[in-house]
Coordinates of C-alpha atoms and ligand atoms in Angstrom, one line a residue:
M1 CA -7.4 -8.9 -14.2
K2 CA -6.6 -10.3 -10.8
Q3 CA -9.1 -8.7 -8.1
E4 CA -7.7 -9.8 -4.7
F5 CA -4.4 -9.1 -3.6
K6 CA -1.6 -10.0 -1.1
I7 CA -0.3 -6.8 0.4
V8 CA 3.0 -6.6 2.4
I9 CA 4.1 -3.6 4.3
C10 CA 8.1 -3.6 4.3
G11 CA 9.2 -1.8 7.4
G12 CA 6.3 -3.1 9.2
G13 CA 7.6 -1.6 12.3
S14 CA 7.4 2.0 11.0
T15 CA 5.6 4.7 12.9
Y16 CA 3.4 5.2 9.8
T17 CA 2.2 1.5 9.6
P18 CA -1.0 1.7 11.8
G19 CA -2.2 4.9 9.8
I20 CA -1.5 3.3 6.6
V21 CA -3.2 0.2 7.5
K22 CA -6.3 2.3 8.4
D23 CA -6.3 3.9 5.0
L24 CA -5.9 0.5 3.4
L25 CA -8.8 -0.9 5.0
Q26 CA -10.9 2.2 4.7
E27 CA -10.5 2.1 0.8
K28 CA -13.2 -0.3 0.3
A29 CA -12.4 -0.7 -3.6
L30 CA -9.2 -2.6 -2.8
R31 CA -9.6 -6.0 -2.1
I32 CA -7.1 -7.6 0.4
K33 CA -6.6 -11.4 0.4
E34 CA -3.9 -11.2 3.1
L35 CA -1.9 -8.3 4.9
W36 CA 1.5 -8.9 6.1
L37 CA 4.1 -7.0 8.0
Y38 CA 7.7 -7.4 7.2
D39 CA 10.6 -6.0 9.0
I40 CA 14.1 -6.8 9.9
D41 CA 13.6 -5.8 13.6
K42 CA 11.1 -8.4 15.2
E43 CA 10.8 -6.6 18.3
R44 CA 9.9 -3.3 17.0
Q45 CA 7.5 -4.8 14.3
D46 CA 5.9 -6.9 17.1
K47 CA 5.1 -3.7 19.0
V48 CA 3.5 -2.1 16.0
A49 CA 1.6 -5.3 15.1
L50 CA -0.3 -4.9 18.4
I51 CA -1.7 -1.7 17.3
V52 CA -2.4 -2.9 13.8
R53 CA -4.3 -5.8 15.3
E54 CA -6.6 -3.1 17.0
V55 CA -6.9 -1.3 13.8
I56 CA -7.9 -4.5 11.9
K57 CA -10.4 -5.6 14.7
S58 CA -12.1 -2.0 14.5
I59 CA -12.5 -1.9 10.6
C60 CA -12.2 -5.5 9.0
P61 CA -11.9 -8.3 11.6
T62 CA -12.0 -11.0 9.3
L63 CA -8.9 -9.9 7.3
A64 CA -6.1 -12.5 7.2
F65 CA -3.2 -10.7 8.9
H66 CA 0.5 -11.9 9.4
V67 CA 3.7 -10.6 10.9
S68 CA 7.0 -11.9 9.8
T69 CA 10.7 -11.2 9.6
V70 CA 11.4 -14.1 7.2
P71 CA 11.4 -12.7 3.6
G72 CA 10.6 -16.0 2.0
E73 CA 7.4 -16.2 4.0
A74 CA 6.3 -12.4 3.9
L75 CA 7.1 -11.9 0.3
L76 CA 5.9 -15.2 -1.0
D77 CA 3.4 -14.6 -3.8
A78 CA 3.2 -10.8 -2.9
D79 CA 1.3 -8.6 -5.2
F80 CA 2.0 -5.3 -3.6
I81 CA 5.0 -4.3 -1.5
M82 CA 4.5 -1.1 0.3
A83 CA 8.1 -0.1 1.4
Q84 CA 8.8 2.4 4.1
M85 CA 12.2 1.2 5.6
R86 CA 14.3 3.5 7.6
V87 CA 17.8 2.0 7.4
G88 CA 19.4 2.8 10.6
K89 CA 16.2 4.0 12.2
L90 CA 15.6 7.5 13.8
E91 CA 19.0 7.1 15.8
M92 CA 20.9 7.4 12.5
R93 CA 18.7 10.2 11.4
V94 CA 19.6 12.2 14.4
R95 CA 23.4 11.3 14.0
D96 CA 23.3 12.6 10.4
E97 CA 21.6 15.9 11.6
K98 CA 24.1 16.4 14.3
I99 CA 27.1 15.7 12.0
A100 CA 26.1 18.1 9.6
L101 CA 25.0 21.0 12.0
K102 CA 28.3 20.6 14.0
H103 CA 30.0 21.6 10.7
G104 CA 27.8 24.5 10.2
C105 CA 25.8 22.8 7.5
I106 CA 21.9 21.9 7.2
G107 CA 21.2 18.6 9.2
Q108 CA 18.2 17.3 7.4
E109 CA 16.7 13.6 6.7
T110 CA 16.7 13.9 2.8
C111 CA 18.6 17.0 1.7
G112 CA 22.2 17.9 2.1
A113 CA 24.8 15.8 4.0
G114 CA 22.0 14.1 6.0
G115 CA 20.3 12.9 2.7
M116 CA 23.4 11.6 1.3
A117 CA 24.3 9.6 4.5
Y118 CA 20.7 8.3 4.5
G119 CA 21.1 7.4 0.8
M120 CA 24.3 5.5 1.2
R121 CA 22.5 3.4 4.1
T122 CA 19.6 2.7 1.9
I123 CA 20.7 1.9 -1.6
Y124 CA 21.7 -1.7 -1.0
P125 CA 18.9 -2.7 1.5
M126 CA 16.4 -1.6 -1.3
V127 CA 18.2 -3.5 -3.9
E128 CA 18.2 -6.5 -1.6
L129 CA 14.3 -6.0 -1.3
I130 CA 14.1 -6.0 -5.1
D131 CA 16.0 -9.3 -5.3
L132 CA 13.9 -10.9 -2.6
C133 CA 10.5 -9.8 -4.5
E134 CA 12.0 -11.1 -7.8
K135 CA 12.7 -14.5 -5.9
Y136 CA 9.5 -14.8 -3.9
A137 CA 6.9 -12.2 -5.0
T138 CA 4.4 -12.9 -7.9
K139 CA 5.9 -12.2 -11.3
D140 CA 3.9 -8.9 -11.7
Y141 CA 4.7 -7.6 -8.2
W142 CA 4.8 -3.8 -7.6
I143 CA 7.0 -2.4 -4.8
V144 CA 5.4 1.3 -4.0
N145 CA 8.3 2.9 -2.4
Y146 CA 8.1 5.6 0.2
S147 CA 11.6 4.6 1.9
N148 CA 13.7 7.7 1.8
P149 CA 15.7 9.3 0.3
A150 CA 13.2 8.4 -2.5
A151 CA 15.4 10.4 -5.0
I152 CA 18.6 8.5 -4.5
V153 CA 16.7 5.1 -4.0
A154 CA 15.0 5.7 -7.4
K155 CA 18.2 6.5 -9.1
A156 CA 20.2 3.7 -7.6
T157 CA 17.5 1.0 -8.3
Q158 CA 17.1 2.2 -11.8
K159 CA 20.8 1.8 -12.4
L160 CA 21.3 -1.5 -10.6
R161 CA 18.1 -3.0 -11.2
P162 CA 16.5 -1.3 -14.2
H163 CA 13.7 -4.0 -14.9
A164 CA 12.5 -4.0 -11.2
R165 CA 8.8 -3.2 -10.9
I166 CA 9.3 -0.4 -8.5
L167 CA 7.4 2.9 -8.3
N168 CA 9.0 5.7 -6.1
I169 CA 6.7 8.2 -4.4
C170 CA 6.6 11.1 -2.3
D171 CA 3.8 12.6 -0.2
M172 CA 4.9 16.2 -0.1
P173 CA 3.5 17.2 -3.6
V174 CA 0.1 15.8 -2.5
E175 CA 0.4 17.3 0.9
I176 CA 1.0 20.6 -0.7
E177 CA -2.1 20.1 -2.8
A178 CA -4.1 19.4 0.5
R179 CA -2.9 23.1 1.6
M180 CA -3.9 24.5 -1.8
A181 CA -7.3 22.9 -1.5
E182 CA -7.9 24.4 2.0
I183 CA -6.8 27.8 0.7
L184 CA -9.3 27.5 -2.1
G185 CA -11.8 26.0 0.0
V186 CA -12.4 23.0 -2.3
S187 CA -11.9 19.4 -2.1
I188 CA -8.4 17.9 -3.1
E189 CA -10.1 15.8 -5.7
D190 CA -11.4 18.9 -7.6
L191 CA -7.5 19.9 -8.1
E192 CA -5.4 19.0 -11.0
T193 CA -1.9 20.2 -11.1
D194 CA 1.3 20.3 -13.5
Y195 CA 4.2 20.0 -11.9
F196 CA 7.9 19.2 -12.6
G197 CA 11.2 18.5 -10.6
L198 CA 13.2 15.9 -8.9
N199 CA 11.8 14.5 -5.7
H200 CA 11.7 17.1 -3.1
Y201 CA 12.9 19.7 -5.6
G202 CA 10.0 20.6 -7.7
W203 CA 7.5 23.3 -8.8
F204 CA 3.9 23.5 -9.5
T205 CA 3.5 25.3 -13.0
K206 CA -0.3 25.3 -13.1
V207 CA -3.1 24.4 -10.7
R208 CA -6.7 23.9 -12.1
C209 CA -9.9 23.6 -10.0
K210 CA -12.6 21.7 -11.6
G211 CA -11.0 22.8 -14.9
E212 CA -10.5 26.4 -14.1
D213 CA -7.1 27.9 -13.8
V214 CA -6.4 29.1 -10.2
T215 CA -2.8 29.3 -10.4
E216 CA -2.6 33.1 -10.1
Q217 CA -5.1 33.1 -7.2
L218 CA -2.8 30.7 -5.4
K219 CA 0.3 32.4 -6.2
N220 CA -1.1 35.6 -4.7
H221 CA -2.1 33.7 -1.5
V222 CA 1.2 31.8 -1.1
S223 CA 3.1 35.1 -1.5
E224 CA 1.5 36.4 1.4
H225 CA 0.6 33.6 3.7
G226 CA 2.8 30.5 2.4
Y227 CA 0.6 27.4 2.2
L228 CA -1.5 28.3 5.0
S229 CA -5.2 29.2 5.4
K230 CA -7.4 29.3 8.6
A231 CA -8.5 25.7 7.4
S232 CA -5.0 24.3 7.6
Y233 CA -4.9 24.5 11.3
D234 CA -7.2 21.5 11.3
D235 CA -4.7 19.5 9.8
A236 CA -2.5 17.4 12.1
L237 CA 0.7 18.0 10.2
V238 CA 0.2 21.9 10.1
R239 CA -0.4 21.9 14.0
D240 CA 3.1 20.5 14.2
P241 CA 5.3 23.8 14.7
D242 CA 8.1 22.5 12.6
W243 CA 5.8 21.9 9.4
L244 CA 3.9 25.1 10.3
H245 CA 7.2 26.9 9.7
T246 CA 8.0 25.1 6.6
F247 CA 4.5 25.8 5.1
Q248 CA 5.2 29.5 6.0
N249 CA 8.7 29.5 4.6
A250 CA 7.1 28.8 1.0
G251 CA 5.6 32.3 0.9
K252 CA 9.3 33.7 1.0
I253 CA 10.3 31.5 -1.8
M254 CA 7.2 32.5 -3.7
R255 CA 8.1 36.1 -3.3
L256 CA 11.5 35.7 -4.4
F257 CA 10.8 33.5 -7.4
P258 CA 7.2 34.1 -8.5
D259 CA 7.3 31.9 -11.7
Y260 CA 6.0 28.7 -10.0
L261 CA 4.6 27.5 -6.8
P262 CA 7.5 25.7 -4.7
N263 CA 7.7 22.3 -3.2
T264 CA 8.4 23.2 0.3
Y265 CA 11.7 21.2 0.5
W266 CA 13.4 24.2 -1.6
Q267 CA 13.7 26.0 1.7
Y268 CA 16.9 23.7 2.4
Y269 CA 18.3 24.7 -0.9
L270 CA 17.3 28.3 -1.3
L271 CA 16.9 29.6 2.3
G272 CA 19.8 27.7 3.8
D273 CA 21.0 30.7 6.0
D274 CA 17.3 31.0 7.5
I275 CA 17.3 27.3 8.0
L276 CA 20.5 27.2 9.8
S277 CA 19.7 30.0 12.2
D278 CA 16.6 28.2 13.1
S279 CA 18.3 25.0 13.7
D280 CA 19.0 23.7 17.3
I281 CA 21.5 20.8 17.5
E282 CA 19.9 19.8 20.8
N283 CA 16.4 19.8 19.2
T284 CA 16.8 18.5 15.7
R285 CA 13.8 17.3 13.7
G286 CA 14.9 13.7 14.2
L287 CA 14.7 14.2 17.9
Q288 CA 11.3 15.8 17.7
V289 CA 10.0 12.8 15.7
I290 CA 11.4 10.4 18.7
Q291 CA 9.7 12.5 21.2
N292 CA 6.3 12.7 19.3
R293 CA 5.5 10.2 16.5
E294 CA 7.6 7.2 17.7
K295 CA 6.8 7.8 21.3
K296 CA 3.2 7.8 20.5
V297 CA 3.4 4.5 18.8
L298 CA 5.7 2.8 21.5
K299 CA 3.2 4.3 24.3
A300 CA 0.2 2.7 22.5
A301 CA 2.0 -0.7 22.2
W302 CA 3.1 -0.6 25.8
Q303 CA -0.6 0.3 26.8
L304 CA -1.9 -2.7 24.8
E305 CA 0.7 -5.0 26.1
Q306 CA -0.5 -3.9 29.7
G307 CA -4.0 -4.7 28.6
H308 CA -5.1 -1.1 28.4
E309 CA -7.4 0.3 25.6
I310 CA -6.0 2.8 23.4
N311 CA -7.5 5.5 21.3
L312 CA -7.1 4.4 17.5
E313 CA -8.1 8.0 16.3
Q314 CA -4.3 9.3 16.9
F315 CA -3.0 6.9 14.1
Y316 CA -4.6 8.9 11.3
V317 CA -1.6 9.9 8.9
G318 CA -3.6 11.9 6.6
I319 CA -2.6 12.2 3.0
H320 CA 0.4 10.0 3.5
G321 CA -1.6 7.0 3.9
K322 CA -4.4 8.1 1.2
F323 CA -1.7 8.6 -1.3
I324 CA 0.1 5.3 -1.2
V325 CA -3.2 3.4 -1.0
S326 CA -4.5 5.4 -4.2
V327 CA -1.3 4.5 -6.0
V328 CA -1.7 0.7 -5.2
K329 CA -5.4 0.9 -6.1
A330 CA -4.5 2.5 -9.5
L331 CA -1.8 -0.2 -10.3
A332 CA -4.0 -2.8 -9.1
Y333 CA -7.2 -2.0 -11.0
D334 CA -5.8 0.1 -13.7
T335 CA -7.7 3.2 -12.5
R336 CA -5.5 5.5 -14.7
S337 CA -5.6 8.1 -12.2
R338 CA -3.3 11.1 -12.4
Q339 CA -0.6 11.3 -9.8
L340 CA 2.7 12.9 -9.2
V341 CA 5.4 10.1 -9.1
I342 CA 9.1 9.5 -9.6
V343 CA 10.1 8.3 -13.2
P344 CA 13.1 8.1 -15.3
N345 CA 13.2 11.2 -17.3
Q346 CA 13.8 9.9 -20.9
G347 CA 13.0 13.1 -22.5
I348 CA 10.0 14.3 -20.4
I349 CA 12.1 17.2 -19.3
K350 CA 13.7 18.0 -22.6
N351 CA 16.8 19.9 -21.3
L352 CA 17.5 17.6 -18.3
P353 CA 19.6 14.4 -18.5
E354 CA 17.7 11.4 -20.1
D355 CA 18.7 9.2 -16.9
A356 CA 17.6 11.7 -14.3
M357 CA 14.8 10.3 -12.0
V358 CA 11.9 13.2 -12.2
E359 CA 8.9 13.8 -10.6
V360 CA 6.1 14.5 -12.8
P361 CA 2.2 13.9 -13.3
A362 CA 1.5 10.5 -14.7
Y363 CA -1.4 8.5 -15.4
L364 CA -1.3 5.2 -13.4
T365 CA -2.2 2.0 -15.2
S366 CA -1.7 -1.6 -14.3
R367 CA 1.4 -1.6 -16.4
G368 CA 2.8 1.2 -14.4
P369 CA 3.2 5.0 -14.8
E370 CA 2.3 6.9 -18.1
P371 CA 4.0 10.2 -17.4
I372 CA 3.0 13.3 -19.2
R373 CA 5.7 15.5 -21.2
I374 CA 7.0 18.8 -19.8
G375 CA 9.2 20.0 -22.4
S376 CA 12.1 22.4 -21.7
I377 CA 12.3 24.3 -18.3
P378 CA 14.0 27.8 -17.9
S379 CA 17.7 28.1 -17.0
F380 CA 17.2 28.8 -13.3
Y381 CA 15.3 25.8 -12.6
K382 CA 17.3 23.6 -14.6
G383 CA 20.7 24.8 -13.0
L384 CA 19.3 23.9 -9.6
M385 CA 18.0 20.4 -10.7
E386 CA 21.3 19.7 -12.7
Q387 CA 23.2 20.5 -9.7
Q388 CA 21.2 18.3 -7.5
N389 CA 20.9 15.6 -10.0
A390 CA 24.8 15.4 -10.4
C391 CA 25.2 15.2 -6.7
E392 CA 22.7 12.3 -6.5
E393 CA 24.3 10.7 -9.7
L394 CA 27.9 11.0 -7.8
L395 CA 26.6 9.5 -4.7
V396 CA 25.1 6.4 -6.3
E397 CA 28.2 6.0 -8.4
A398 CA 30.3 6.2 -5.2
A399 CA 28.2 3.5 -3.5
I400 CA 28.4 1.3 -6.7
E401 CA 32.1 1.7 -7.3
G402 CA 33.0 2.0 -3.6
S403 CA 34.7 5.3 -4.5
Y404 CA 35.7 7.7 -1.9
S405 CA 36.7 10.3 -4.5
K406 CA 33.2 10.2 -6.0
A407 CA 31.5 10.5 -2.6
L408 CA 33.9 13.6 -1.9
Q409 CA 32.7 15.1 -5.3
A410 CA 29.1 14.4 -4.4
F411 CA 29.2 16.2 -1.0
T412 CA 31.2 19.0 -2.6
M413 CA 28.6 19.4 -5.3
N414 CA 25.7 19.5 -2.8
R415 CA 24.5 23.1 -2.5
T416 CA 24.0 23.1 1.2
I417 CA 27.7 22.5 1.6
P418 CA 29.8 25.5 1.1
S419 CA 33.4 24.2 0.5
A420 CA 35.4 21.0 -0.5
N421 CA 37.1 21.4 2.9
I422 CA 33.9 21.1 5.0
A423 CA 32.6 18.3 2.5
K424 CA 35.6 16.3 3.4
E425 CA 35.2 16.8 7.0
I426 CA 31.5 15.8 7.0
L427 CA 32.2 12.8 4.7
D428 CA 34.9 11.5 6.9
E429 CA 32.8 11.7 10.0
M430 CA 29.9 10.3 8.2
I431 CA 32.0 7.3 7.1
E432 CA 33.0 6.5 10.7
A433 CA 29.5 7.0 11.9
N434 CA 28.1 4.8 9.3
K435 CA 30.5 1.9 9.6
E436 CA 27.6 -0.6 10.2
Y437 CA 25.7 0.6 7.1
W438 CA 27.6 2.0 4.1
P439 CA 29.4 0.3 1.5
E440 CA 33.0 0.5 2.0
L441 CA 34.7 3.5 0.1
K442 CA 38.3 3.3 -1.0
Ligands
NAD1 P1 10.8 4.1 11.6 O1 12.1 4.2 11.8 O2 9.7 4.4 12.5 O3 10.5 2.6 10.9 C1 11.1 2.1 9.8 C2 11.2 0.8 9.8 O4 12.0 0.3 8.9 C3 11.8 0.2 11.4 O5 11.0 -0.8 12.0 C4 13.0 -0.6 10.8 O6 13.5 -1.7 11.6 C5 12.6 -0.8 9.4 N1 13.7 -1.4 8.5 C6 15.0 -0.9 8.5 N2 15.8 -1.6 7.5 C7 14.9 -2.4 7.0 C8 15.2 -3.4 6.0 N3 16.1 -3.5 5.2 N4 14.0 -4.3 5.6 C9 12.8 -4.0 6.3 N5 12.6 -3.2 7.2 C10 13.6 -2.4 7.5 O7 10.7 5.2 10.4 P2 9.6 6.2 10.0 O8 9.8 7.4 10.6 O9 8.1 5.6 10.1 O10 9.7 6.3 8.2 C11 9.4 5.2 7.5 C12 10.0 5.6 6.2 O11 9.2 6.3 5.4 C13 11.5 6.3 6.1 O12 12.2 5.9 5.1 C14 10.9 7.8 5.8 O13 11.8 8.6 5.4 C15 9.9 7.4 4.9 N6 9.0 8.4 4.6 C16 9.1 8.8 3.2 C17 8.0 9.7 2.8 C18 8.1 10.1 1.3 O14 7.5 11.2 1.0 N7 8.7 9.3 0.4 C19 7.0 10.4 3.6 C20 7.2 9.9 4.9 C21 7.9 8.9 5.3
G6P2 C1 7.5 14.6 4.1 C2 8.5 14.1 3.0 C3 9.1 12.9 3.4 C4 9.7 13.1 4.7 C5 8.6 13.6 5.8 C6 9.4 13.9 7.0 O1 6.4 13.9 4.1 O2 7.8 13.8 1.9 O3 10.0 12.5 2.4 O4 10.2 11.8 5.3 O5 8.1 14.7 5.4 O6 8.7 14.3 7.9 P1 9.1 14.2 9.5 O7 7.7 14.4 10.2 O8 9.6 12.7 9.9 O9 10.1 15.1 9.7
MN3 MN1 9.1 12.8 0.3

């Protein structure tokens, strides 16, 4: 088995890159031959690379580090490609949010109209990345993909490039596990969870702490306090008011549907009216991210350009970085660690379609994920997931066939859009706003 790897971060200009590099270098068990950043936006990536160079200097100054916008160079003989592209960047995230909100619907990055618009933008750039990896990377490359909307990327790439070595992941379930560990006052490594769902739409059915079932204890806590405890307030994500509110909202979902512990993203599906009344078109989440996470990165790059020193502590990305690094480590060294990842259903959830892409626990081997079976799920959960799965399926088919009518069906099917009239209005406006990015729909 290979021991040393060429790792490429695709979407090198991402706000997460410095933090992810920090986690990569701190994981001493992962031996890196070369680290590359690859992006299509040279100017942005070069800025982020300035910070990354400082991170490298502080942890592993001898590392071979390269930055490129040329796929044949960056991806050549790559072993692991950590993908985190945001097609259309934060500017388009904000446009999605505003268009949806203007029509009285939830404006969100991965759910509802915003998620569908972002999906339409991302399908073909991700297919292109796969084709580039097939051409240039090592034959047993792995793309470990964070690029959102991960659910739609997973579905589309499974349909268009079924043999591609891509594993789609999301940090939300592990982020929730971190909150659970804080509530219980234990280490996240002590927890083992059972979980089923689509990406962002899933439920924890059981939580064990060092083998002991702590599900009821957690449910009681979450009903009362959401995913929050005193210890949570030390976490950078929880200190963000928007996320604080999200972790609180989980309590309401838990009280309404006490069977399982919810993924926080159900708030957009189940508490749409609350979310809408909390939304402000002049202060969308995308705008907040531009003002905070993106500004922090651009400011640090500017300070370095001016020859100033920067504080590297600010680039800690918490669970987000640790999770993708642990997935890469498992695939690299066949650690068989148990992780929640997105895989083709193929009977895992017995009463959901075979070709749904589901998020479930899997043991990660060097050959890929070996998921555990879930069995049948109750009608309420099945119905919610079938509707979302049908919506995502129609959206992907619309992109592949260039079909306006399927896109309209997808928008109408989505639970956050109340009527076909509104679906059409939003879709038509999205088509106009996304001319540069979407496949043509006829
Ligand atoms: P960002 O806008 O700061 O960075 C994204 C980078 O991607 C930009 O530098 C952009 O130029 C680049 N890019 C765009 N199209 C590209 C292409 N075709 N090839 C290569 N690079 C391309 O975004 P961010 O806020 O840092 O987020 C990065 C990504 O991570 C987003 O897709 C976001 O949704 C995703 N994300 C996913 C999870 C998850 O749970 N799956 C969690 C957090 C973030
Ligand atoms: C979580 C989700 C991601 C999503 C991110 C948005 O991490 O799992 O899929 O991209 O939240 O966070 P932001 O801070 O950009 O709103
Ligand atoms: Mn996610």
